XYZ file of C-alpha atoms in Angstrom:
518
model
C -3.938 28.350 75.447
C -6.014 28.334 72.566
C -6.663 31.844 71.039
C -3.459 33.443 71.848
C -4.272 37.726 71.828
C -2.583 39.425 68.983
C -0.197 42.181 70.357
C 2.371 42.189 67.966
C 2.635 41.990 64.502
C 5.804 41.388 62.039
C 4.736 42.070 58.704
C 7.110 41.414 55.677
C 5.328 41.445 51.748
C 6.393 41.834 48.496
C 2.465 41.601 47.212
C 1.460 44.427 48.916
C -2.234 44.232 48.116
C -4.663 44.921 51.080
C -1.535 46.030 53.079
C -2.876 48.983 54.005
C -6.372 48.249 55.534
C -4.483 45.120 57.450
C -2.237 47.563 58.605
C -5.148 50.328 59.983
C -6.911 47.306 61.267
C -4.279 46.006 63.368
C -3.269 49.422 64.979
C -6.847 49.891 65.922
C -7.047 46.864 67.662
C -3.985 47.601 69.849
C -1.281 45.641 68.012
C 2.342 46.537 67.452
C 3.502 46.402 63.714
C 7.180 45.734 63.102
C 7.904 45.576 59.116
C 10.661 45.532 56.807
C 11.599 48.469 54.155
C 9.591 48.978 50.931
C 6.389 46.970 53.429
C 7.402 49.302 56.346
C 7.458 52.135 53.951
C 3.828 51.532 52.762
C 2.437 51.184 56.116
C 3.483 54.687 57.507
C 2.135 55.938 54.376
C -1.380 54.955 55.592
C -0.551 56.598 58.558
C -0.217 53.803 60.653
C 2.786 53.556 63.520
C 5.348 50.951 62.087
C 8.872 49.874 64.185
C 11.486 49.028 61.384
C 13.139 45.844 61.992
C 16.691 47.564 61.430
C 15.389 49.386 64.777
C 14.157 46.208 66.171
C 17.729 44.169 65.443
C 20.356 46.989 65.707
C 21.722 46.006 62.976
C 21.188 47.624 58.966
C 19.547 46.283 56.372
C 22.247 45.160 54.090
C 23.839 43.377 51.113
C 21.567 44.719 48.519
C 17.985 43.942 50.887
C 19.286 40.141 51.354
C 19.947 40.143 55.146
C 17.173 41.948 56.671
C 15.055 39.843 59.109
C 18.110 37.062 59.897
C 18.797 37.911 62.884
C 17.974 36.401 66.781
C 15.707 39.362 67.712
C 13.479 38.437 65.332
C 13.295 34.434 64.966
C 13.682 34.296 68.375
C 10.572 36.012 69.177
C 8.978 33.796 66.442
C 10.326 30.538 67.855
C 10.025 30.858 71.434
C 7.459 28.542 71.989
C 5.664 30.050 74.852
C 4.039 26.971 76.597
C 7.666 26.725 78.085
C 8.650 28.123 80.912
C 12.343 27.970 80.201
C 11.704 29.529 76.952
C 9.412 32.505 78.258
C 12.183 33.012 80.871
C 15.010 33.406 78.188
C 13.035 35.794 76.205
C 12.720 37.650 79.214
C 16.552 37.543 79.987
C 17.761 38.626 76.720
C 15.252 41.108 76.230
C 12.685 39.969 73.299
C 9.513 40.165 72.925
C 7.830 37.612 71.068
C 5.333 37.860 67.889
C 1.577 36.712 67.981
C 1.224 37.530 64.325
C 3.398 37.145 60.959
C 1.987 38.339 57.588
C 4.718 37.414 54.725
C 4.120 36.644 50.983
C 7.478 35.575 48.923
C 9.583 37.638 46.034
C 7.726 36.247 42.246
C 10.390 33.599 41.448
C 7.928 31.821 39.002
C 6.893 34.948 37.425
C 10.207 36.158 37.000
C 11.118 32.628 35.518
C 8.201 32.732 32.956
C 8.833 36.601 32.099
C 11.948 34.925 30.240
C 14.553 37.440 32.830
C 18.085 36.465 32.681
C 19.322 33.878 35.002
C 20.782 36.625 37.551
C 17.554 38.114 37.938
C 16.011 35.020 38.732
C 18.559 34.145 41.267
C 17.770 37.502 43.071
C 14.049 36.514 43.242
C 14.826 33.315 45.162
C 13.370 34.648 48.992
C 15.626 33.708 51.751
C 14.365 35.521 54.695
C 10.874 35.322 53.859
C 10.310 31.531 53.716
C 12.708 31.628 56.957
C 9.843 33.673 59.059
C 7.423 31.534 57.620
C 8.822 28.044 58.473
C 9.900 29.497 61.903
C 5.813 30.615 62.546
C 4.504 27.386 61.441
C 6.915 25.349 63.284
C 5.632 27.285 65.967
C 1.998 27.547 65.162
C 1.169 27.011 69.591
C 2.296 30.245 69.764
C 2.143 31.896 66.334
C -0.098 32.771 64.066
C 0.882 33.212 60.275
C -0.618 34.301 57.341
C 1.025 34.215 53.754
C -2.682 35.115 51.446
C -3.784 38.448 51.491
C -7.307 36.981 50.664
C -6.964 36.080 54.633
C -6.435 39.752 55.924
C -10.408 40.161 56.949
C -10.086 36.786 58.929
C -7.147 38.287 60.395
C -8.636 41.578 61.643
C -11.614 39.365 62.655
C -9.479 37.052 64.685
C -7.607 40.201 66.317
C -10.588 41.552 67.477
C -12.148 38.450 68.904
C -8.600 38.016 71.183
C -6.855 35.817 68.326
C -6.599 32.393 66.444
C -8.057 29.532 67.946
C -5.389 26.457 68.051
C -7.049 24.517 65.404
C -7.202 28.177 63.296
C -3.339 28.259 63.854
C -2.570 24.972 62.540
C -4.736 25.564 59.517
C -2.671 28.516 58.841
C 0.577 26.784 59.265
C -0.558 24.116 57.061
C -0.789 26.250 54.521
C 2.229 28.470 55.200
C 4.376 25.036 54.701
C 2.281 24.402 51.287
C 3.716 27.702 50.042
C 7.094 27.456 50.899
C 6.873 23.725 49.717
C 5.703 24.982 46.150
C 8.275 27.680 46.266
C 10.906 25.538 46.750
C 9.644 22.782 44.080
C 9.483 25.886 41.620
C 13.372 26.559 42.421
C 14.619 23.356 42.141
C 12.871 22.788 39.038
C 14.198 25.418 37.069
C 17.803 24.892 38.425
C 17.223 20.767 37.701
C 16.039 21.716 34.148
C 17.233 25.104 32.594
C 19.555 26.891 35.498
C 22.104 23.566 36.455
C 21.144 20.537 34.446
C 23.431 17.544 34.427
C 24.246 16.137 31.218
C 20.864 13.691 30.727
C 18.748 16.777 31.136
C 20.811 18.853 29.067
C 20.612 16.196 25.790
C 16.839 14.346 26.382
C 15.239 17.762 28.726
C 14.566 15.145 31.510
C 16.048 16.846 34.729
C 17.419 14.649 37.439
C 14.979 16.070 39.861
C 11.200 16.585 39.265
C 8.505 18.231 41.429
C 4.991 19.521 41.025
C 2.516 20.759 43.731
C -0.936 20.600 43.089
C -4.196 21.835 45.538
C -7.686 20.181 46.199
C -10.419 21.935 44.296
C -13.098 19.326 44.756
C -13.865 16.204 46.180
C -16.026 14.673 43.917
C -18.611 12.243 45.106
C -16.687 9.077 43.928
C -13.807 7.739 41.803
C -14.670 4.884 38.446
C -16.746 3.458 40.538
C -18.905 4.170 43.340
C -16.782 2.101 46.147
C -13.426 4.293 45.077
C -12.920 7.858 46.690
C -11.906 10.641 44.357
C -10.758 14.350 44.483
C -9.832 16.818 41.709
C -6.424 18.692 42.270
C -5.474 21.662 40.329
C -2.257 23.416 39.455
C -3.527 26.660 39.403
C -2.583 26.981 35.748
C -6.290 26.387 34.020
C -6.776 23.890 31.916
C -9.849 21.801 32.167
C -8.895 21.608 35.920
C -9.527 24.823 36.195
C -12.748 25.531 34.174
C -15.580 27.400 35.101
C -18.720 25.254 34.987
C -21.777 27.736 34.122
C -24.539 24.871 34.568
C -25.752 21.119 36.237
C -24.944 18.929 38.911
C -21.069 18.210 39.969
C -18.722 16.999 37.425
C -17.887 13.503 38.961
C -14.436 11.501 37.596
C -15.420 9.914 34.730
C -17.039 13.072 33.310
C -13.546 14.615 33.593
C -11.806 11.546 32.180
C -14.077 11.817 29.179
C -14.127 15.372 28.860
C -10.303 15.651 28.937
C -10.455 12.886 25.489
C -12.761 14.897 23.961
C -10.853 18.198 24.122
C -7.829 16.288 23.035
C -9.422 14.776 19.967
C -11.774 18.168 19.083
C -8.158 20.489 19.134
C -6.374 18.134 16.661
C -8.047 20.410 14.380
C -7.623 23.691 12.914
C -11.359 23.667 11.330
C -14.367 23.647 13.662
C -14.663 20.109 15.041
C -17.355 18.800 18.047
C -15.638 15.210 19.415
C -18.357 12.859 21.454
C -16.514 10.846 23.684
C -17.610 7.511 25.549
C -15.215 5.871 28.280
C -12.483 7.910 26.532
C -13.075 6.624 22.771
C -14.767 8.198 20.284
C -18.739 8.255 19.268
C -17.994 10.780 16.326
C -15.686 13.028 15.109
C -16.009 16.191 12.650
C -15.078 19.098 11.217
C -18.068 21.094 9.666
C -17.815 24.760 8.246
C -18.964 25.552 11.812
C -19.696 23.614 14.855
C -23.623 22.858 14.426
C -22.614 21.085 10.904
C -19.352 19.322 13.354
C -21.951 17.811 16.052
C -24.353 16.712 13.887
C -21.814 15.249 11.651
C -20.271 13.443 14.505
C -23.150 12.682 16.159
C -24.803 10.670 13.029
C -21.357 8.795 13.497
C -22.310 6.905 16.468
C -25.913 7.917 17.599
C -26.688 5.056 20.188
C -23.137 5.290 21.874
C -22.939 9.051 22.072
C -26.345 8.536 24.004
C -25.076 10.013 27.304
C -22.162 11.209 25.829
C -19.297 14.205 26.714
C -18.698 16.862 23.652
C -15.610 18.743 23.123
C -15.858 21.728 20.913
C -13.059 24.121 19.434
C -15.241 27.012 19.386
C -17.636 28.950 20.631
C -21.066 26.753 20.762
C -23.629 28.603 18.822
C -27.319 28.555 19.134
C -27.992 26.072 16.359
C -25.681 23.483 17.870
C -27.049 24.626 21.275
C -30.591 23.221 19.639
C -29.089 20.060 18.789
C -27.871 19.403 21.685
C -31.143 20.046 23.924
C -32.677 17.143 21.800
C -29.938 14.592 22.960
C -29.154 13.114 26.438
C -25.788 14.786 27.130
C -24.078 13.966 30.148
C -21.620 17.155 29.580
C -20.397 20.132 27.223
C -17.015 21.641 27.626
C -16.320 24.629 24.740
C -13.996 27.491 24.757
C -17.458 29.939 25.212
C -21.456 29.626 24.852
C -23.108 32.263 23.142
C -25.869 33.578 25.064
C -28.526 32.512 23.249
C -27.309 28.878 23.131
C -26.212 29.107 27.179
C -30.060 29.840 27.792
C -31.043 27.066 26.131
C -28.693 24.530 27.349
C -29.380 25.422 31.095
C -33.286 24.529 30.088
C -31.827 20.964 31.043
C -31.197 20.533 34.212
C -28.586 18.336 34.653
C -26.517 18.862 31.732
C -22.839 20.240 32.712
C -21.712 23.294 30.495
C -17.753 23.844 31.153
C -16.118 27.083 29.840
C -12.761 26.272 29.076
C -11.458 29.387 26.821
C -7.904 27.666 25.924
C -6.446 24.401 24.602
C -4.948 21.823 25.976
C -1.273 23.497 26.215
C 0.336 20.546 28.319
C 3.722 19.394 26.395
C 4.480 16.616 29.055
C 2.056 13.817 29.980
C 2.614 11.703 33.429
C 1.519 8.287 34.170
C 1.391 6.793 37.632
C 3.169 2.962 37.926
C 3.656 1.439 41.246
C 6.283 3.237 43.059
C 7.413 5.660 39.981
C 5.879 8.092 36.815
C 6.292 8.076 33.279
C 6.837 10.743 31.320
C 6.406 11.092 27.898
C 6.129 14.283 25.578
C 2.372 14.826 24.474
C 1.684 12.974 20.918
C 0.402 15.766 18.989
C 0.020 15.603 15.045
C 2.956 17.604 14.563
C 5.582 14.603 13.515
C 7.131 14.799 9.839
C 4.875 11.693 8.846
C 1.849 13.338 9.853
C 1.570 15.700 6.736
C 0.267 14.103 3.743
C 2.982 15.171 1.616
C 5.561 13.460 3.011
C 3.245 10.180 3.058
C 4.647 7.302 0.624
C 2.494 5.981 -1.897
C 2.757 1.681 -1.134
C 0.424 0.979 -3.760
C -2.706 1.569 -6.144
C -3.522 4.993 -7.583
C -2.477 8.465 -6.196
C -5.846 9.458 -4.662
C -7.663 12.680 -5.696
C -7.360 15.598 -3.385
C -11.138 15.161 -1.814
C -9.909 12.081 -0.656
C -6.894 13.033 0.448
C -8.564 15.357 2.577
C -10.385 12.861 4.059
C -7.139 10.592 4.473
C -5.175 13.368 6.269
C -8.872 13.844 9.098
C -8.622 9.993 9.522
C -5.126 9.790 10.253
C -5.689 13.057 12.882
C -8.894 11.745 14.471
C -7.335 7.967 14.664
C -4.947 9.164 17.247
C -7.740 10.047 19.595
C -8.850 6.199 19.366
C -7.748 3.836 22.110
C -4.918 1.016 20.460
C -5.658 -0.729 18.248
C -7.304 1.878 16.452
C -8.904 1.610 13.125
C -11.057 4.354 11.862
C -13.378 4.510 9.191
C -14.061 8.624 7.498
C -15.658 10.305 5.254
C -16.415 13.963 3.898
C -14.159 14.966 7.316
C -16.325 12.525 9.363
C -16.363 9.358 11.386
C -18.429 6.975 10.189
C -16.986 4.096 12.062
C -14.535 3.820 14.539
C -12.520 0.385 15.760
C -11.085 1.022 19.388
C -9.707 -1.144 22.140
C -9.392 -4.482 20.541
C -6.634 -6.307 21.326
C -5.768 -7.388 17.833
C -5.613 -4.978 14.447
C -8.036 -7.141 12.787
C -11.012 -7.171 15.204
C -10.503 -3.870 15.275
C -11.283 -3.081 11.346
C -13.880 -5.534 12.102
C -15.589 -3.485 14.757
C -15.181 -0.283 13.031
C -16.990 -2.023 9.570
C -19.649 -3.074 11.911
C -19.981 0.570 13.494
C -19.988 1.875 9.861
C -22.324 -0.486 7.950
C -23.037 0.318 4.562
C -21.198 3.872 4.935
C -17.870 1.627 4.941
C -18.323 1.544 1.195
C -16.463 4.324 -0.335
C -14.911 5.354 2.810
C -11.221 5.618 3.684
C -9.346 4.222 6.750
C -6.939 4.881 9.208
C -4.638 2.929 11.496
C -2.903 3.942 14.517
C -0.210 1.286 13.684
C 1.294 -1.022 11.057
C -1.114 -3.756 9.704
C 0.971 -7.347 10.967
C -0.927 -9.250 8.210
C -3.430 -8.541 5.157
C -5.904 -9.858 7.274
C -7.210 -6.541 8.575
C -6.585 -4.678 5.292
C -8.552 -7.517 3.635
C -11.721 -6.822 5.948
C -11.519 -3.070 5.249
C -11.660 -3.738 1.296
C -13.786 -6.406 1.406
C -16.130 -3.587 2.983
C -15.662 -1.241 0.040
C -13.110 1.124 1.963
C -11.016 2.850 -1.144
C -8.063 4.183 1.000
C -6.142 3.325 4.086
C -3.330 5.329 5.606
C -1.046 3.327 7.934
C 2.424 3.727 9.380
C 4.121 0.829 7.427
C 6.883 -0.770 8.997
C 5.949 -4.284 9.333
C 8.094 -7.273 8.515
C 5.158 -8.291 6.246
C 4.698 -5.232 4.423
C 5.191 -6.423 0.733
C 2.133 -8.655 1.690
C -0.121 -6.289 3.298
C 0.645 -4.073 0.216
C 0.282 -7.055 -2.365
C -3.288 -7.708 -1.201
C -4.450 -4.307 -1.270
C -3.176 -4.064 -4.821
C -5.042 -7.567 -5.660
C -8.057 -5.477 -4.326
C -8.017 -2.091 -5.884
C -7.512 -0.459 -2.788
C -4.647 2.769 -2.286
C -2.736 2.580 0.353
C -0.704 4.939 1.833
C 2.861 4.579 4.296
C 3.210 8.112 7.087
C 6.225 6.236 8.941
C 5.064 7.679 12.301
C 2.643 5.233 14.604
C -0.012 6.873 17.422
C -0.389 4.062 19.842
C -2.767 5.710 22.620
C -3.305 3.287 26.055
């Protein structure tokens, strides 16, 4: 019994695209079509036979269009698993014929969630019968055939013409049928866990009591880290750099996603047009130029041995001068919001570069992390806190700085964030000139990031993710001729940290708000 002939056909949709041509299709290959109302209605438009369930059941549609399909004619003759004798036999003594076929798509509960309806309408949009049909078809795949994509109507017609689904084809289908009801489901109890029904923990702190997310393979990619792990990218359907559209080069693999998702986050800190090179998720270079060649050049001249190999993030279009830039550079890949023309032609000169249009943002305003046997959550850390704007900063010591450097202050305390704890950043003129990541203590990393720097430390100004436990960093950033530090304060030893960098001529400025990034 593997292709089972398609003879009869339910057919229930509220996405009614390609309804029409399934339906002509069908009735010219000999197959009864049984449909529900407004679906029923379109079919015998197109001139195509239809049997109303109501006429199928006996019974009316009723309650508003909520009990339509619930009834024993119908999930009986999609459960009957026909392999049994003692189930073929009571079809035939109660008089139902069984289904070969179901087509069903669900009512638009997400959309009508997102298009901000009240909560009435959105109850209405949560499908009963629908996911009903479709569970009862899968469940009974052996026998049944269903469908719930309309992109699948030409396999369908293909399949009824060539005497039906294969076995294997069948379970396919079903497997998907159950991933659709499963993410319809997850959408509904989300929005009744968070906005519809939350207890009283998700009504103060926005953390419901249940949480769900469905997700579907896009790629497997030819290894994880490292070459021994497996890997596979998963989207949610909702874009994002998941879902970008690579114009050019070989397969992104996981690491170039890793690093391309740290380089969008640090180039859309910024308002201005920034270019972020990124390097097992830390920072090369980081600028902001009056356009995006002046950014990448900028942030390359930051860092040019690591960013050897590097991924770029860009917050704009990438223009043809950049695009020139770049060609002279090993890049491993580019991910921008567009590529002009020009510049696209001469990017895809290289062969194996990856370009990745990705026209918005990273919009995410929850971040998970995976711990055995649970997730964290945390809000995203954006630059948005009260201590991130320089005005509210507090002046710890030394003279108010003039508004050049205070410029530079407030890019050093936005690109720090981007830097892997314990961060210390070195900037300039709305550049990186050296950047401190990873250590494990504050003060190797102001020692790293004077090293990076070299003689552009002098006159520089610095940035720390965190509070300074002891002078002893500070002292390594003046004793490199750094002229301004920003740091969250908040340290038991404080009044020393801030004595030293008086003894040394150094300002120093207190935000109140830390960035830790792991």
């Amino acid at each position: 019994m593997s292709r089972v002939a398609i003879r009869r056909a339910l057919i229930s949709v509220y996405d009614k695209t390609g309804l029409a041509e399934l339906a002509r299709g069908l009735h010219e290959a000999g197959v009864e079509i049984v449909s529900t109302g407004s679906t029923a209605a379109r079919i015998a438009d197109a001139g195509v036979p239809v049997l109303k369930v109501e006429k199928l059941t006996g019974f009316p549609e009723c309650l508003d269009g909520r009990v339509k399909t619930l009834h024993p004619r119908v999930h009986a003759g999609l459960l009957a698993d026909r392999r049994k004798d003692g189930h073929r036999q009571q079809l035939e003594d109660l008089d139902i014929e069984p289904f070969d076929l179901v087509v069903v798509n669900l009512y638009p509960f997400a959309e009508t969630v997102a298009s901000g309806a009240s909560p009435d309408e959105c109850v209405e949009q949560i499908d009963i019968g629908g996911p009903t049909m479709v569970r009862a078809a899968a469940k009974n795949h052996p026998s049944v055939a269903v469908v719930v994509d309309p992109a699948a109507y030409g396999r369908v017609l293909e399949a009824a013409r060539a005497g039906g689904f294969t076995l294997e084809e069948r379970r396919r289908l079903a497997a998907r049928a159950f991933a659709h009801t499963a993410a319809y489901d997850v959408a509904v109890a989300s929005w009744f866990a968070s906005s519809y029904a939350p207890d009283e923990t998700a009504e103060s702190g926005q953390w419901p009591d249940f949480l769900g997310g469905t997700w579907e393979r896009k790629a497997v990619l030819r290894y994880g880290e490292n070459p021994h792990q497996r890997a596979a990218l998963y989207t949610d359907g909702k874009g994002g750099l998941a879902g970008a559209e690579q114009l050019h080069g070989k397969e992104m693999s996981y690491n170039n996603y890793v690093d391309a998702d740290a380089a969008r986050r640090a180039a859309y800190d910024f308002a201005e047009p920034c270019v972020a090179i990124i390097k097992h998720a830390n920072p090369c270079g980081i600028a902001i130029g009056a356009d995006v060649a002046e950014a990448h050049r900028r942030a390359h001249e930051c860092d040019p041995v690591s960013a050897f190999g590097g991924v770029i993030a860009v917050n704009r279009p990438v223009d043809v001068t950049m695009a020139e830039q770049v060609a002279e550079i090993f890049t491993e890949v580019v991910v921008a919001p567009d590529f002009e023309p020009a510049a696209l032609e001469i990017l895809t000169r290289k062969k194996n570069i990856r370009l990745l249009r990705c026209p918005e943002g990273p919009a995410g305003e929850v971040e998970f992390r995976r711990i055995d046997g649970g997730v964290l959550l945390q809000s995203v850390d954006r630059i948005d806190a009260a201590g991130d704007d320089p005005a509210t900063w507090t002046l710890a010591t030394g003279e108010p700085v003039d508004e050049a450097t205070l410029r530079d202050l407030a890019f050093a305390w936005r690109a720090c964030r981007s830097v892997k704890s314990n961060a210390i950043l070195l900037a300039s003129g709305g550049a990186t000139v050296g950047v401190g990541m990873g250590q494990v203590n504050r003060v190797d990393s102001a020692r790293l990031a004077v090293q990076r720097a070299g003689d552009r430390a002098a006159g520089s100004v610095a940035a720390s993710d965190a509070f300074f436990p002891f002078p002893d960093g500070p002292e390594v950033l003046a004793a490199a001729g750094v002229r301004a530090i920003v740091q969250p304060g908040g340290s038991v030893r404080d009044e020393e940290v801030v004595e030293a960098m008086a003894k040394a001529g150094v300002t120093m400025y207190f935000t109140g708000v830390r960035h830790f990034f792991h």
